[in-house]
C-alpha cells in the first residue's frame, strides 16, 4: 500500500464537508421531514451544513417539494432484500417494527458511512421539532446521544444478551451526533452483523444494537441533556 506523505491525513480530512443533518423516511414521513428541513434552514441560517435525506418509495410530488428546500440532498435507499426478509421473519411478533416501512429504522446505521463525506453527521428522527440553532450539538462528538430514562439496555431486547451488561442505563436514538474520529467503518459493519445475529430478540431494533455497540467498542458516549435535545 502506498504511504501517504506527511500531513496528508489533515489534507484529506479538510476536504470533507463540516456537517450534515441526516433523516431517513418512507412516504408517511415526507411532510414531517419537509418541516424539519425548513426549520433547519431557518435556525441554521449562515451555518455551513447540508441536509441528507434517504428515502424509500416517495411520491413524485413529495420528491419535488423536498428538492425545492435549500441544502437538501436526496438519495433513494433500500435495505438489502435478504436483510429485510430475515428481519420480517425473526423480529418478535409483538415489536411495532415488524413492518417493511418501519424497518427503515435501520437506516440509523447509515450515519457511519456518511462520515466518509462529512466530519460530523447528526441523525434526526423525522417527527421532531427544531426550535433553535443546533450548531452546538457538535460539542458532543465523537458520539453524542440522549439518555432513555428510566429504561435500561435490557428494555430494547426480549431477553439478556450474553456478554453485555443489560442493566446499564439505556440511550434513545432519536437524535445522535457522530464524528469521523470514530472507527466508523468497523462500527457500521458490526451493527448490521449484530442486527442479524440478535434479530429474534430485538424490540427496538436499531436502538437495541446501538445500546450494546458502546460496550462492544468499549467507549462511553457523551450524554446530551434530554430536556434540550
PDB file of C-alpha atoms in Angstrom:
ATOM      1  CA  UNK A   1       0.000   0.000   0.000  1.00  0.00           C
ATOM      2  CA  UNK A   2       1.376   3.411  -0.949  1.00  0.00           C
ATOM      3  CA  UNK A   3       2.295   5.549   2.017  1.00  0.00           C
ATOM      4  CA  UNK A   4       0.769   8.979   2.425  1.00  0.00           C
ATOM      5  CA  UNK A   5       3.053  11.947   2.599  1.00  0.00           C
ATOM      6  CA  UNK A   6       3.401  13.691   5.986  1.00  0.00           C
ATOM      7  CA  UNK A   7       0.359  15.820   6.681  1.00  0.00           C
ATOM      8  CA  UNK A   8      -1.740  14.012   4.086  1.00  0.00           C
ATOM      9  CA  UNK A   9      -4.320  12.925   6.696  1.00  0.00           C
ATOM     10  CA  UNK A  10      -5.167  16.531   7.551  1.00  0.00           C
ATOM     11  CA  UNK A  11      -5.455  17.427   3.867  1.00  0.00           C
ATOM     12  CA  UNK A  12      -7.865  14.544   3.225  1.00  0.00           C
ATOM     13  CA  UNK A  13      -9.954  15.451   6.275  1.00  0.00           C
ATOM     14  CA  UNK A  14     -10.092  19.106   5.267  1.00  0.00           C
ATOM     15  CA  UNK A  15     -11.826  18.106   2.017  1.00  0.00           C
ATOM     16  CA  UNK A  16     -14.748  16.745   3.984  1.00  0.00           C
ATOM     17  CA  UNK A  17     -17.800  18.917   4.468  1.00  0.00           C
ATOM     18  CA  UNK A  18     -18.228  20.041   8.072  1.00  0.00           C
ATOM     19  CA  UNK A  19     -21.771  18.980   8.941  1.00  0.00           C
ATOM     20  CA  UNK A  20     -24.754  17.004   7.677  1.00  0.00           C
ATOM     21  CA  UNK A  21     -28.170  16.516   9.218  1.00  0.00           C
ATOM     22  CA  UNK A  22     -29.435  13.076   8.274  1.00  0.00           C
ATOM     23  CA  UNK A  23     -33.016  11.812   8.004  1.00  0.00           C
ATOM     24  CA  UNK A  24     -34.437   8.594   6.550  1.00  0.00           C
ATOM     25  CA  UNK A  25     -38.079   8.449   5.508  1.00  0.00           C
ATOM     26  CA  UNK A  26     -40.866   6.455   3.942  1.00  0.00           C
ATOM     27  CA  UNK A  27     -43.916   8.195   2.381  1.00  0.00           C
ATOM     28  CA  UNK A  28     -45.776   8.715   5.658  1.00  0.00           C
ATOM     29  CA  UNK A  29     -42.957  10.924   6.959  1.00  0.00           C
ATOM     30  CA  UNK A  30     -42.357  13.112   3.898  1.00  0.00           C
ATOM     31  CA  UNK A  31     -44.338  16.066   5.275  1.00  0.00           C
ATOM     32  CA  UNK A  32     -42.606  15.805   8.651  1.00  0.00           C
ATOM     33  CA  UNK A  33     -39.169  15.674   7.015  1.00  0.00           C
ATOM     34  CA  UNK A  34     -40.048  18.767   4.995  1.00  0.00           C
ATOM     35  CA  UNK A  35     -40.865  20.654   8.192  1.00  0.00           C
ATOM     36  CA  UNK A  36     -37.559  19.559   9.768  1.00  0.00           C
ATOM     37  CA  UNK A  37     -35.634  20.692   6.682  1.00  0.00           C
ATOM     38  CA  UNK A  38     -37.390  24.066   6.587  1.00  0.00           C
ATOM     39  CA  UNK A  39     -36.725  24.593  10.293  1.00  0.00           C
ATOM     40  CA  UNK A  40     -33.049  23.715   9.898  1.00  0.00           C
ATOM     41  CA  UNK A  41     -32.725  26.328   7.179  1.00  0.00           C
ATOM     42  CA  UNK A  42     -34.474  28.848   9.408  1.00  0.00           C
ATOM     43  CA  UNK A  43     -32.433  28.304  12.544  1.00  0.00           C
ATOM     44  CA  UNK A  44     -29.114  27.335  10.935  1.00  0.00           C
ATOM     45  CA  UNK A  45     -29.078  30.302   8.555  1.00  0.00           C
ATOM     46  CA  UNK A  46     -25.493  31.320   7.848  1.00  0.00           C
ATOM     47  CA  UNK A  47     -24.023  27.985   9.000  1.00  0.00           C
ATOM     48  CA  UNK A  48     -22.253  25.534   6.665  1.00  0.00           C
ATOM     49  CA  UNK A  49     -24.371  22.376   6.543  1.00  0.00           C
ATOM     50  CA  UNK A  50     -26.313  20.017   4.317  1.00  0.00           C
ATOM     51  CA  UNK A  51     -29.495  18.030   4.902  1.00  0.00           C
ATOM     52  CA  UNK A  52     -29.170  14.457   3.670  1.00  0.00           C
ATOM     53  CA  UNK A  53     -32.458  12.602   3.273  1.00  0.00           C
ATOM     54  CA  UNK A  54     -32.571   8.900   2.447  1.00  0.00           C
ATOM     55  CA  UNK A  55     -35.984   7.915   1.127  1.00  0.00           C
ATOM     56  CA  UNK A  56     -37.945   4.879   0.044  1.00  0.00           C
ATOM     57  CA  UNK A  57     -40.965   4.858  -2.297  1.00  0.00           C
ATOM     58  CA  UNK A  58     -41.768   8.572  -2.089  1.00  0.00           C
ATOM     59  CA  UNK A  59     -44.442  10.069  -4.313  1.00  0.00           C
ATOM     60  CA  UNK A  60     -43.161  12.330  -7.102  1.00  0.00           C
ATOM     61  CA  UNK A  61     -44.945  15.324  -5.581  1.00  0.00           C
ATOM     62  CA  UNK A  62     -43.095  14.811  -2.290  1.00  0.00           C
ATOM     63  CA  UNK A  63     -39.744  14.482  -4.043  1.00  0.00           C
ATOM     64  CA  UNK A  64     -40.432  17.662  -5.994  1.00  0.00           C
ATOM     65  CA  UNK A  65     -41.337  19.546  -2.814  1.00  0.00           C
ATOM     66  CA  UNK A  66     -38.291  18.359  -0.865  1.00  0.00           C
ATOM     67  CA  UNK A  67     -35.945  19.190  -3.737  1.00  0.00           C
ATOM     68  CA  UNK A  68     -37.044  22.827  -3.545  1.00  0.00           C
ATOM     69  CA  UNK A  69     -35.839  23.197   0.053  1.00  0.00           C
ATOM     70  CA  UNK A  70     -32.344  24.720   0.303  1.00  0.00           C
ATOM     71  CA  UNK A  71     -29.437  22.488   1.368  1.00  0.00           C
ATOM     72  CA  UNK A  72     -31.410  19.255   0.872  1.00  0.00           C
ATOM     73  CA  UNK A  73     -29.674  16.272  -0.772  1.00  0.00           C
ATOM     74  CA  UNK A  74     -31.998  13.354  -1.607  1.00  0.00           C
ATOM     75  CA  UNK A  75     -30.895   9.743  -2.061  1.00  0.00           C
ATOM     76  CA  UNK A  76     -33.036   6.640  -2.710  1.00  0.00           C
ATOM     77  CA  UNK A  77     -32.366   3.936  -0.133  1.00  0.00           C
ATOM     78  CA  UNK A  78     -33.351   0.303   0.192  1.00  0.00           C
ATOM     79  CA  UNK A  79     -32.150  -2.201   2.750  1.00  0.00           C
ATOM     80  CA  UNK A  80     -30.778  -5.417   1.195  1.00  0.00           C
ATOM     81  CA  UNK A  81     -33.595  -7.818   0.354  1.00  0.00           C
ATOM     82  CA  UNK A  82     -32.107 -10.677   2.351  1.00  0.00           C
ATOM     83  CA  UNK A  83     -31.720  -8.419   5.394  1.00  0.00           C
ATOM     84  CA  UNK A  84     -35.373  -7.357   5.173  1.00  0.00           C
ATOM     85  CA  UNK A  85     -36.541 -10.947   4.755  1.00  0.00           C
ATOM     86  CA  UNK A  86     -34.600 -12.043   7.824  1.00  0.00           C
ATOM     87  CA  UNK A  87     -35.887  -9.185   9.948  1.00  0.00           C
ATOM     88  CA  UNK A  88     -39.515  -9.697   8.994  1.00  0.00           C
ATOM     89  CA  UNK A  89     -39.202 -13.374   9.837  1.00  0.00           C
ATOM     90  CA  UNK A  90     -37.272 -13.062  13.095  1.00  0.00           C
ATOM     91  CA  UNK A  91     -38.157  -9.796  14.830  1.00  0.00           C
ATOM     92  CA  UNK A  92     -40.603 -10.626  17.653  1.00  0.00           C
ATOM     93  CA  UNK A  93     -44.207 -10.533  16.524  1.00  0.00           C
ATOM     94  CA  UNK A  94     -45.119  -8.021  19.246  1.00  0.00           C
ATOM     95  CA  UNK A  95     -42.491  -5.498  18.091  1.00  0.00           C
ATOM     96  CA  UNK A  96     -44.010  -2.478  16.333  1.00  0.00           C
ATOM     97  CA  UNK A  97     -41.039  -2.562  13.931  1.00  0.00           C
ATOM     98  CA  UNK A  98     -42.036  -5.846  12.292  1.00  0.00           C
ATOM     99  CA  UNK A  99     -43.186  -3.980   9.204  1.00  0.00           C
ATOM    100  CA  UNK A 100     -41.413  -3.218   5.920  1.00  0.00           C
ATOM    101  CA  UNK A 101     -41.702   0.562   6.242  1.00  0.00           C
ATOM    102  CA  UNK A 102     -40.673   0.601   9.891  1.00  0.00           C
ATOM    103  CA  UNK A 103     -37.537  -1.360   9.113  1.00  0.00           C
ATOM    104  CA  UNK A 104     -36.275   1.973   7.805  1.00  0.00           C
ATOM    105  CA  UNK A 105     -35.194   2.459  11.421  1.00  0.00           C
ATOM    106  CA  UNK A 106     -32.064   0.506  10.464  1.00  0.00           C
ATOM    107  CA  UNK A 107     -31.018   3.472   8.331  1.00  0.00           C
ATOM    108  CA  UNK A 108     -29.663   4.799  11.633  1.00  0.00           C
ATOM    109  CA  UNK A 109     -26.593   2.698  10.834  1.00  0.00           C
ATOM    110  CA  UNK A 110     -26.094   4.632   7.580  1.00  0.00           C
ATOM    111  CA  UNK A 111     -24.937   7.583   9.652  1.00  0.00           C
ATOM    112  CA  UNK A 112     -21.499   5.952   9.791  1.00  0.00           C
ATOM    113  CA  UNK A 113     -20.587   5.746   6.067  1.00  0.00           C
ATOM    114  CA  UNK A 114     -21.677   9.382   5.697  1.00  0.00           C
ATOM    115  CA  UNK A 115     -18.563  10.159   7.725  1.00  0.00           C
ATOM    116  CA  UNK A 116     -16.593   9.454   4.557  1.00  0.00           C
ATOM    117  CA  UNK A 117     -18.040  12.728   3.249  1.00  0.00           C
ATOM    118  CA  UNK A 118     -18.738  14.782   6.379  1.00  0.00           C
ATOM    119  CA  UNK A 119     -16.721  15.489   9.510  1.00  0.00           C
ATOM    120  CA  UNK A 120     -19.889  15.434  11.636  1.00  0.00           C
ATOM    121  CA  UNK A 121     -23.262  13.829  10.976  1.00  0.00           C
ATOM    122  CA  UNK A 122     -26.413  14.352  13.037  1.00  0.00           C
ATOM    123  CA  UNK A 123     -29.247  11.838  12.862  1.00  0.00           C
ATOM    124  CA  UNK A 124     -32.671  13.398  13.380  1.00  0.00           C
ATOM    125  CA  UNK A 125     -35.910  11.438  13.609  1.00  0.00           C
ATOM    126  CA  UNK A 126     -38.224  13.000  11.056  1.00  0.00           C
ATOM    127  CA  UNK A 127     -41.021  13.610  13.579  1.00  0.00           C
ATOM    128  CA  UNK A 128     -39.147  16.060  15.804  1.00  0.00           C
ATOM    129  CA  UNK A 129     -39.375  19.844  16.088  1.00  0.00           C
ATOM    130  CA  UNK A 130     -36.337  22.094  15.548  1.00  0.00           C
ATOM    131  CA  UNK A 131     -36.660  25.150  17.780  1.00  0.00           C
ATOM    132  CA  UNK A 132     -33.172  26.701  17.812  1.00  0.00           C
ATOM    133  CA  UNK A 133     -29.753  26.746  16.155  1.00  0.00           C
ATOM    134  CA  UNK A 134     -28.235  23.264  16.551  1.00  0.00           C
ATOM    135  CA  UNK A 135     -24.564  24.039  15.871  1.00  0.00           C
ATOM    136  CA  UNK A 136     -23.527  23.300  19.480  1.00  0.00           C
ATOM    137  CA  UNK A 137     -24.524  19.659  19.016  1.00  0.00           C
ATOM    138  CA  UNK A 138     -21.039  19.041  17.617  1.00  0.00           C
ATOM    139  CA  UNK A 139     -19.708  19.715  21.130  1.00  0.00           C
ATOM    140  CA  UNK A 140     -20.955  16.205  21.978  1.00  0.00           C
ATOM    141  CA  UNK A 141     -18.855  14.498  19.295  1.00  0.00           C
ATOM    142  CA  UNK A 142     -17.445  11.970  18.604  1.00  0.00           C
ATOM    143  CA  UNK A 143     -20.680  10.297  19.746  1.00  0.00           C
ATOM    144  CA  UNK A 144     -23.479  12.186  21.432  1.00  0.00           C
ATOM    145  CA  UNK A 145     -26.882  10.757  22.325  1.00  0.00           C
ATOM    146  CA  UNK A 146     -29.671  11.359  24.841  1.00  0.00           C
ATOM    147  CA  UNK A 147     -30.493   9.070  27.733  1.00  0.00           C
ATOM    148  CA  UNK A 148     -33.639   6.946  27.746  1.00  0.00           C
ATOM    149  CA  UNK A 149     -34.541   7.065  31.437  1.00  0.00           C
ATOM    150  CA  UNK A 150     -35.997   5.034  33.086  1.00  0.00           C
ATOM    151  CA  UNK A 151     -35.286   2.238  30.587  1.00  0.00           C
ATOM    152  CA  UNK A 152     -32.135   0.170  30.630  1.00  0.00           C
ATOM    153  CA  UNK A 153     -30.313  -1.581  27.791  1.00  0.00           C
ATOM    154  CA  UNK A 154     -32.449  -4.639  28.547  1.00  0.00           C
ATOM    155  CA  UNK A 155     -35.603  -2.710  27.667  1.00  0.00           C
ATOM    156  CA  UNK A 156     -34.660  -2.961  23.991  1.00  0.00           C
ATOM    157  CA  UNK A 157     -34.438  -6.763  23.990  1.00  0.00           C
ATOM    158  CA  UNK A 158     -36.770  -9.637  24.838  1.00  0.00           C
ATOM    159  CA  UNK A 159     -34.036 -11.359  26.853  1.00  0.00           C
ATOM    160  CA  UNK A 160     -30.492 -10.686  28.084  1.00  0.00           C
ATOM    161  CA  UNK A 161     -27.707 -10.858  25.512  1.00  0.00           C
ATOM    162  CA  UNK A 162     -24.717 -12.840  26.706  1.00  0.00           C
ATOM    163  CA  UNK A 163     -21.555 -10.810  27.163  1.00  0.00           C
ATOM    164  CA  UNK A 164     -23.264  -7.453  27.733  1.00  0.00           C
ATOM    165  CA  UNK A 165     -24.394  -5.625  30.859  1.00  0.00           C
ATOM    166  CA  UNK A 166     -28.125  -5.300  30.272  1.00  0.00           C
ATOM    167  CA  UNK A 167     -28.719  -3.290  33.439  1.00  0.00           C
ATOM    168  CA  UNK A 168     -26.859  -0.204  32.279  1.00  0.00           C
ATOM    169  CA  UNK A 169     -28.941   2.923  31.571  1.00  0.00           C
ATOM    170  CA  UNK A 170     -30.325   2.929  28.033  1.00  0.00           C
ATOM    171  CA  UNK A 171     -29.941   5.543  25.320  1.00  0.00           C
ATOM    172  CA  UNK A 172     -32.516   6.897  22.868  1.00  0.00           C
ATOM    173  CA  UNK A 173     -31.620   7.069  19.157  1.00  0.00           C
ATOM    174  CA  UNK A 174     -33.989   9.913  18.169  1.00  0.00           C
ATOM    175  CA  UNK A 175     -31.105  12.419  17.988  1.00  0.00           C
ATOM    176  CA  UNK A 176     -27.469  11.371  17.514  1.00  0.00           C
ATOM    177  CA  UNK A 177     -24.240  13.192  16.651  1.00  0.00           C
ATOM    178  CA  UNK A 178     -21.196  11.299  15.357  1.00  0.00           C
ATOM    179  CA  UNK A 179     -17.841  12.452  14.030  1.00  0.00           C
ATOM    180  CA  UNK A 180     -15.143  10.894  11.893  1.00  0.00           C
ATOM    181  CA  UNK A 181     -12.956  10.461  14.992  1.00  0.00           C
ATOM    182  CA  UNK A 182     -14.847   7.171  15.481  1.00  0.00           C
ATOM    183  CA  UNK A 183     -13.767   3.844  13.958  1.00  0.00           C
ATOM    184  CA  UNK A 184     -16.890   4.277  11.880  1.00  0.00           C
ATOM    185  CA  UNK A 185     -16.251   1.624   9.215  1.00  0.00           C
ATOM    186  CA  UNK A 186     -15.844  -1.087  11.860  1.00  0.00           C
ATOM    187  CA  UNK A 187     -18.906   0.150  13.777  1.00  0.00           C
ATOM    188  CA  UNK A 188     -21.021   0.168  10.616  1.00  0.00           C
ATOM    189  CA  UNK A 189     -20.151  -3.414   9.661  1.00  0.00           C
ATOM    190  CA  UNK A 190     -20.656  -4.650  13.220  1.00  0.00           C
ATOM    191  CA  UNK A 191     -24.079  -3.008  13.618  1.00  0.00           C
ATOM    192  CA  UNK A 192     -25.629  -4.800  10.641  1.00  0.00           C
ATOM    193  CA  UNK A 193     -23.998  -8.104  11.574  1.00  0.00           C
ATOM    194  CA  UNK A 194     -25.237  -7.789  15.166  1.00  0.00           C
ATOM    195  CA  UNK A 195     -28.757  -6.933  13.978  1.00  0.00           C
ATOM    196  CA  UNK A 196     -28.876 -10.179  12.029  1.00  0.00           C
ATOM    197  CA  UNK A 197     -27.338 -12.146  14.894  1.00  0.00           C
ATOM    198  CA  UNK A 198     -29.790 -10.907  17.523  1.00  0.00           C
ATOM    199  CA  UNK A 199     -32.837 -10.312  15.302  1.00  0.00           C
ATOM    200  CA  UNK A 200     -35.164 -12.607  17.250  1.00  0.00           C
ATOM    201  CA  UNK A 201     -34.579 -10.608  20.457  1.00  0.00           C
ATOM    202  CA  UNK A 202     -34.971  -7.051  19.100  1.00  0.00           C
ATOM    203  CA  UNK A 203     -37.818  -4.930  20.444  1.00  0.00           C
ATOM    204  CA  UNK A 204     -36.465  -1.509  19.402  1.00  0.00           C
ATOM    205  CA  UNK A 205     -34.176  -2.804  16.655  1.00  0.00           C
ATOM    206  CA  UNK A 206     -31.680  -0.070  15.781  1.00  0.00           C
ATOM    207  CA  UNK A 207     -31.718   1.318  19.318  1.00  0.00           C
ATOM    208  CA  UNK A 208     -31.036  -2.120  20.776  1.00  0.00           C
ATOM    209  CA  UNK A 209     -27.943  -2.619  18.638  1.00  0.00           C
ATOM    210  CA  UNK A 210     -26.567   0.869  19.285  1.00  0.00           C
ATOM    211  CA  UNK A 211     -27.023   0.384  23.024  1.00  0.00           C
ATOM    212  CA  UNK A 212     -24.813  -2.712  23.078  1.00  0.00           C
ATOM    213  CA  UNK A 213     -22.444  -1.228  20.485  1.00  0.00           C
ATOM    214  CA  UNK A 214     -20.985   1.077  23.139  1.00  0.00           C
ATOM    215  CA  UNK A 215     -19.974  -1.952  25.168  1.00  0.00           C
ATOM    216  CA  UNK A 216     -18.707  -3.826  22.128  1.00  0.00           C
ATOM    217  CA  UNK A 217     -16.373  -0.965  21.171  1.00  0.00           C
ATOM    218  CA  UNK A 218     -15.619  -0.087  24.803  1.00  0.00           C
ATOM    219  CA  UNK A 219     -16.443   3.592  24.881  1.00  0.00           C
ATOM    220  CA  UNK A 220     -18.932   5.792  26.692  1.00  0.00           C
ATOM    221  CA  UNK A 221     -20.965   8.219  24.570  1.00  0.00           C
ATOM    222  CA  UNK A 222     -21.390  11.837  25.589  1.00  0.00           C
ATOM    223  CA  UNK A 223     -24.888  12.149  27.006  1.00  0.00           C
ATOM    224  CA  UNK A 224     -26.844  15.115  25.690  1.00  0.00           C
ATOM    225  CA  UNK A 225     -29.324  16.752  28.120  1.00  0.00           C
ATOM    226  CA  UNK A 226     -32.686  15.157  27.429  1.00  0.00           C
ATOM    227  CA  UNK A 227     -34.726  18.310  28.060  1.00  0.00           C
ATOM    228  CA  UNK A 228     -32.761  20.174  25.376  1.00  0.00           C
ATOM    229  CA  UNK A 229     -32.084  17.506  22.783  1.00  0.00           C
TER     230      UNK A 229
END
